[in-house]
C-alpha cells in the first residue's frame, strides 16, 4: 500500500533552515508529483508547492518563492522540503501525493517549531 | 485561479445526516474537487474525488455513510448516520494551472 513517512519534529531559531523528508513506498516514486502542504496552529491547509520526482522540476507557491527548496532522491524514493525560517513558520508540514489530479495520500506530518 | 468557499462551521445530531458545501468561484464550475477529513490532532485523510457531474470515487476504507453530489458550482459532501468520530474539519481541494487550492475548511460538530 502507498505510504508517506515523514521525519520527526524539529525546533529551530528564526533565520535557520529546516529540511523535512518524506520517504515513500508502495508505488512508483517517479510516477507521481509530490506536494508539500502546511498547517499553522488552528489554521487551514496551505499549499507550498510540488516536485516532479521524475525530472526534479518544481513549482512553488509565490508566497514561498526564494525561501523554499524541494528536492528528491530517487534511489531512496524520498522527497525533501527545505525552508528558510521566519518566526511565523511554526506549523505542521505535510507531504501529499495526488491520484490523477487531487491529493489521495498524506504523510503523517512534521511539526516545525520556530522559536528564539 | 479558482477559489473554494466553505462555511466555517456546521453541526448535526448523532445518527442524523449533514450536507457540507464547497463552492467553486465563477468560471470554475466544472472543476473536480476532492474532500478530505481531518480529525483532531491527526493528518488529513482523503475521502473522495467528486466531479461536476456528481460522479464520485471514494478512497480505500471510507465508509458507505459518506457520499458526494454536485449542482452547478457547488460540491457537496453528505455524511449519513453521523457518528462521534465524524466530528472533524472537512476541507475541499482542487487543482488548476499547476497549483493546488484548498477551501478554508468546515468544522463539523456532532451533537
mmCIF file of C-alpha atoms in Angstrom, chain A residues 7-115:
data_model
loop_
_atom_site.group_PDB
_atom_site.id
_atom_site.type_symbol
_atom_site.label_atom_id
_atom_site.label_comp_id
_atom_site.label_asym_id
_atom_site.label_seq_id
_atom_site.Cartn_x
_atom_site.Cartn_y
_atom_site.Cartn_z
ATOM 1 C CA UNK A 7 10.861 12.837 9.503
ATOM 2 C CA UNK A 8 10.423 13.863 13.117
ATOM 3 C CA UNK A 9 9.628 17.127 14.821
ATOM 4 C CA UNK A 10 12.106 19.995 14.723
ATOM 5 C CA UNK A 11 12.753 23.087 16.831
ATOM 6 C CA UNK A 12 14.630 25.889 15.094
ATOM 7 C CA UNK A 13 15.502 29.530 15.580
ATOM 8 C CA UNK A 14 14.371 32.271 13.213
ATOM 9 C CA UNK A 15 16.823 32.606 10.369
ATOM 10 C CA UNK A 16 17.776 28.932 10.455
ATOM 11 C CA UNK A 17 16.718 26.364 7.880
ATOM 12 C CA UNK A 18 14.798 23.149 8.294
ATOM 13 C CA UNK A 19 14.819 20.144 5.977
ATOM 14 C CA UNK A 20 11.873 17.744 6.194
ATOM 15 C CA UNK A 21 11.945 14.374 4.486
ATOM 16 C CA UNK A 22 9.122 12.276 3.062
ATOM 17 C CA UNK A 23 10.015 8.641 2.421
ATOM 18 C CA UNK A 24 7.600 6.912 0.080
ATOM 19 C CA UNK A 25 6.800 3.270 -0.573
ATOM 20 C CA UNK A 26 4.188 1.120 -2.265
ATOM 21 C CA UNK A 27 4.238 2.803 -5.674
ATOM 22 C CA UNK A 28 6.497 4.042 -8.462
ATOM 23 C CA UNK A 29 8.131 7.106 -6.871
ATOM 24 C CA UNK A 30 8.843 8.803 -10.191
ATOM 25 C CA UNK A 31 5.307 8.336 -11.460
ATOM 26 C CA UNK A 32 3.569 10.981 -9.343
ATOM 27 C CA UNK A 33 4.218 14.532 -8.244
ATOM 28 C CA UNK A 34 4.714 15.173 -4.536
ATOM 29 C CA UNK A 35 3.192 18.232 -2.907
ATOM 30 C CA UNK A 36 4.043 19.985 0.322
ATOM 31 C CA UNK A 37 1.241 21.500 2.388
ATOM 32 C CA UNK A 38 1.462 23.232 5.729
ATOM 33 C CA UNK A 39 -0.951 23.996 8.549
ATOM 34 C CA UNK A 40 -0.256 26.702 11.098
ATOM 35 C CA UNK A 41 -1.735 26.226 14.584
ATOM 36 C CA UNK A 42 -5.532 26.482 14.437
ATOM 37 C CA UNK A 43 -5.475 27.332 10.738
ATOM 38 C CA UNK A 44 -6.378 25.638 7.470
ATOM 39 C CA UNK A 45 -4.284 23.884 4.851
ATOM 40 C CA UNK A 46 -1.855 25.930 2.754
ATOM 41 C CA UNK A 47 -0.224 24.609 -0.404
ATOM 42 C CA UNK A 48 3.503 25.303 -0.660
ATOM 43 C CA UNK A 49 4.483 23.690 -3.954
ATOM 44 C CA UNK A 50 5.284 20.470 -5.746
ATOM 45 C CA UNK A 51 8.177 18.495 -7.128
ATOM 46 C CA UNK A 52 8.142 16.165 -10.095
ATOM 47 C CA UNK A 53 10.291 13.272 -8.821
ATOM 48 C CA UNK A 54 10.982 12.102 -12.362
ATOM 49 C CA UNK A 55 12.544 15.300 -13.681
ATOM 50 C CA UNK A 56 13.236 17.208 -10.480
ATOM 51 C CA UNK A 57 11.147 20.130 -11.773
ATOM 52 C CA UNK A 58 9.472 22.208 -9.107
ATOM 53 C CA UNK A 59 6.694 24.752 -8.785
ATOM 54 C CA UNK A 60 6.475 26.860 -5.651
ATOM 55 C CA UNK A 61 3.628 28.978 -4.361
ATOM 56 C CA UNK A 62 4.516 32.623 -4.813
ATOM 57 C CA UNK A 63 4.418 33.171 -1.053
ATOM 58 C CA UNK A 64 7.361 30.798 -0.543
ATOM 59 C CA UNK A 65 9.484 31.543 -3.596
ATOM 60 C CA UNK A 66 13.037 32.347 -2.618
ATOM 61 C CA UNK A 67 12.688 30.609 0.754
ATOM 62 C CA UNK A 68 11.772 27.026 -0.116
ATOM 63 C CA UNK A 69 13.629 24.319 -1.983
ATOM 64 C CA UNK A 70 12.130 20.946 -2.872
ATOM 65 C CA UNK A 71 14.399 18.116 -3.893
ATOM 66 C CA UNK A 72 14.305 14.358 -4.230
ATOM 67 C CA UNK A 73 16.493 11.277 -4.075
ATOM 68 C CA UNK A 74 15.115 8.727 -6.498
ATOM 69 C CA UNK A 75 17.402 5.985 -5.172
ATOM 70 C CA UNK A 76 15.717 6.308 -1.785
ATOM 71 C CA UNK A 77 12.210 7.184 -3.048
ATOM 72 C CA UNK A 78 12.378 10.196 -0.778
ATOM 73 C CA UNK A 79 11.430 13.823 -1.231
ATOM 74 C CA UNK A 80 12.725 16.763 0.799
ATOM 75 C CA UNK A 81 11.439 20.225 1.604
ATOM 76 C CA UNK A 82 13.892 22.806 2.921
ATOM 77 C CA UNK A 83 12.600 26.130 4.239
ATOM 78 C CA UNK A 84 14.472 29.200 5.455
ATOM 79 C CA UNK A 85 12.579 30.029 8.626
ATOM 80 C CA UNK A 86 10.817 33.094 9.934
ATOM 81 C CA UNK A 87 9.079 33.385 13.290
ATOM 82 C CA UNK A 88 5.631 32.776 11.734
ATOM 83 C CA UNK A 89 6.611 29.481 10.067
ATOM 84 C CA UNK A 90 5.630 27.369 13.063
ATOM 85 C CA UNK A 91 3.345 24.749 11.548
ATOM 86 C CA UNK A 92 2.811 21.109 10.733
ATOM 87 C CA UNK A 93 4.265 20.319 7.322
ATOM 88 C CA UNK A 94 2.735 17.532 5.240
ATOM 89 C CA UNK A 95 3.839 15.793 2.097
ATOM 90 C CA UNK A 96 0.976 14.661 -0.104
ATOM 91 C CA UNK A 97 0.660 12.588 -3.255
ATOM 92 C CA UNK A 98 -2.066 13.057 -5.843
ATOM 93 C CA UNK A 99 -4.026 10.380 -7.623
ATOM 94 C CA UNK A 100 -4.844 11.713 -11.065
ATOM 95 C CA UNK A 101 -5.337 15.346 -10.061
ATOM 96 C CA UNK A 102 -6.198 15.891 -6.419
ATOM 97 C CA UNK A 103 -4.478 14.604 -3.293
ATOM 98 C CA UNK A 104 -5.139 10.981 -2.337
ATOM 99 C CA UNK A 105 -2.347 10.207 0.123
ATOM 100 C CA UNK A 106 -0.960 12.207 3.021
ATOM 101 C CA UNK A 107 2.127 11.875 5.170
ATOM 102 C CA UNK A 108 1.680 11.902 8.933
ATOM 103 C CA UNK A 109 3.005 15.443 9.240
ATOM 104 C CA UNK A 110 6.109 17.035 10.751
ATOM 105 C CA UNK A 111 5.818 19.721 13.409
ATOM 106 C CA UNK A 112 8.306 22.520 12.930
ATOM 107 C CA UNK A 113 8.513 24.976 15.814
ATOM 108 C CA UNK A 114 10.299 28.274 15.255
ATOM 109 C CA UNK A 115 11.301 29.950 18.473
#
